[in-house]
Amino acid sequence: MTRTPLDADHVSRRWLGKAVRELPEPEASVVASAADRRPISEDINETFADHQTFGERLADRVAAFGGSWPFIIGFGVFLALWTITNVLLRKEAFDPYPFIFLNLVLSMLAAVQAPVIMMSQNRQAAKDRLDAGNDYQVNLKAEI
């Protein structure tokens, strides 16, 4: 048994009190979906992943690794080895105390890592906005 689509304008006036042409785009899309009896939900993760560039995917991976325990532990071990090596070598040390070269390396790492992490966070915020918009449409359709 096939169901015939409803009149979108009738649905809109009944549930939202306005004609379809008077509604903003998200609401008009929901009303059309309800009238046609078709789903409105979508997988935001899939949609968002399809439009990412190589640089965006790389930034996400760098941010994910830079905020992980393996990175923190590995970097702690690296700093400890750097310090111990240079203290034990004393006069032959490649970076004697107060470790000026290490300070330069850490500054350069922070200068590169911070913007990459911010790019990843901005993309996550954009994805969250898309997800919230999709949730709103699904909730509105459920109400209708």
Coordinates of C-alpha atoms in Angstrom, one line a residue:
M1 CA 0.0 0.0 0.0
T2 CA 1.5 3.3 -1.1
R3 CA 0.8 6.5 0.8
T4 CA 0.0 9.6 -1.2
P5 CA 2.0 12.6 -0.3
L6 CA 0.3 15.3 1.8
D7 CA -0.1 18.9 0.7
A8 CA 3.0 20.7 2.1
D9 CA 1.2 24.0 2.4
H10 CA -1.6 22.4 4.4
V11 CA 0.9 20.7 6.7
S12 CA 2.7 24.0 7.2
R13 CA -0.4 26.0 8.0
R14 CA -1.8 23.3 10.3
W15 CA 1.4 22.8 12.4
L16 CA 3.4 26.0 12.0
G17 CA 0.7 28.6 11.2
K18 CA 2.4 29.8 8.1
A19 CA 2.5 29.0 4.4
V20 CA 5.6 27.1 3.2
R21 CA 6.8 30.1 1.2
E22 CA 6.8 32.2 4.5
L23 CA 9.1 29.7 6.3
P24 CA 12.9 29.9 6.6
E25 CA 14.7 27.2 4.5
P26 CA 15.3 24.7 7.3
E27 CA 11.6 24.7 8.3
A28 CA 10.4 24.6 4.7
S29 CA 12.6 21.6 4.1
V30 CA 11.2 19.8 7.1
V31 CA 7.6 20.5 6.0
A32 CA 8.3 19.2 2.5
S33 CA 9.9 16.1 4.0
A34 CA 6.9 15.5 6.3
A35 CA 4.5 16.0 3.4
D36 CA 6.4 13.6 1.1
R37 CA 6.7 11.1 4.0
R38 CA 10.5 10.8 3.5
P39 CA 13.2 10.8 6.1
I40 CA 15.1 14.0 6.9
S41 CA 17.9 12.8 9.0
E42 CA 21.4 12.4 7.6
D43 CA 24.7 11.2 8.8
I44 CA 26.6 14.4 9.5
N45 CA 29.9 12.6 10.0
E46 CA 29.7 11.1 6.5
T47 CA 28.7 14.3 4.9
F48 CA 31.4 16.3 6.7
A49 CA 34.1 13.7 6.0
D50 CA 33.3 13.7 2.2
H51 CA 34.2 17.4 2.0
Q52 CA 37.5 17.5 3.9
T53 CA 40.8 18.3 2.2
F54 CA 44.0 16.5 2.8
G55 CA 45.3 19.4 5.0
E56 CA 42.1 19.3 7.1
R57 CA 42.4 15.5 7.6
L58 CA 46.1 15.9 8.5
A59 CA 45.3 18.7 11.0
D60 CA 42.7 16.5 12.7
R61 CA 45.2 13.6 13.0
V62 CA 47.9 15.9 14.4
A63 CA 45.5 17.4 16.9
A64 CA 44.3 13.9 17.9
F65 CA 47.9 12.7 18.4
G66 CA 49.0 16.0 20.1
G67 CA 46.3 15.6 22.7
S68 CA 46.9 12.0 23.5
W69 CA 48.7 10.2 26.3
P70 CA 51.1 8.5 24.0
F71 CA 52.3 11.9 22.8
I72 CA 52.6 13.3 26.4
I73 CA 54.5 10.2 27.6
G74 CA 56.7 10.1 24.5
F75 CA 57.5 13.8 24.7
G76 CA 58.2 13.5 28.4
V77 CA 60.7 10.7 27.7
F78 CA 62.2 12.8 24.9
L79 CA 62.7 15.8 27.3
A80 CA 64.1 13.6 30.0
L81 CA 66.6 12.0 27.6
W82 CA 67.6 15.4 26.2
T83 CA 68.2 16.8 29.6
I84 CA 70.1 13.7 31.0
T85 CA 72.3 13.5 27.9
N86 CA 73.3 17.1 28.0
V87 CA 73.9 17.1 31.8
L88 CA 76.1 13.9 31.5
L89 CA 78.1 15.3 28.6
R90 CA 78.9 18.5 30.5
K91 CA 81.5 20.4 28.4
E92 CA 80.9 18.3 25.2
A93 CA 77.1 18.7 25.4
F94 CA 75.4 19.8 22.2
D95 CA 72.9 21.9 24.3
P96 CA 74.5 22.7 27.7
Y97 CA 72.4 24.0 30.6
P98 CA 70.2 26.2 30.5
F99 CA 69.2 24.2 27.3
I100 CA 68.7 27.2 24.9
F101 CA 68.4 24.9 21.8
L102 CA 65.7 22.8 23.6
N103 CA 63.9 26.0 24.4
L104 CA 64.0 27.0 20.7
V105 CA 62.7 23.5 19.6
L106 CA 59.8 23.7 22.1
S107 CA 58.9 27.2 20.9
M108 CA 58.8 26.1 17.3
L109 CA 56.8 23.0 18.1
A110 CA 54.2 25.2 20.0
A111 CA 54.2 27.7 17.2
V112 CA 53.2 25.0 14.7
Q113 CA 51.1 22.8 16.9
A114 CA 48.8 25.5 18.3
P115 CA 47.3 26.8 15.0
V116 CA 46.9 23.2 13.7
I117 CA 44.9 22.3 16.9
M118 CA 42.8 25.5 16.5
M119 CA 42.1 24.6 12.9
S120 CA 40.9 21.2 14.0
Q121 CA 38.7 22.7 16.8
N122 CA 37.2 25.2 14.3
R123 CA 36.2 22.3 12.0
Q124 CA 34.8 20.4 14.9
A125 CA 32.7 23.4 15.9
A126 CA 31.4 23.7 12.3
K127 CA 30.5 20.0 12.4
D128 CA 28.7 20.5 15.7
R129 CA 26.7 23.3 14.2
L130 CA 25.7 21.1 11.3
D131 CA 24.8 18.3 13.7
A132 CA 22.7 20.7 15.8
G133 CA 20.9 21.9 12.7
N134 CA 20.1 18.3 11.7
D135 CA 18.8 17.6 15.2
Y136 CA 16.6 20.6 15.0
Q137 CA 15.1 19.5 11.7
V138 CA 14.6 15.9 13.0
N139 CA 12.9 17.2 16.2
L140 CA 10.7 19.6 14.2
K141 CA 9.6 16.8 11.9
A142 CA 8.9 14.6 14.9
E143 CA 6.7 17.3 16.3
I144 CA 4.8 17.7 13.0

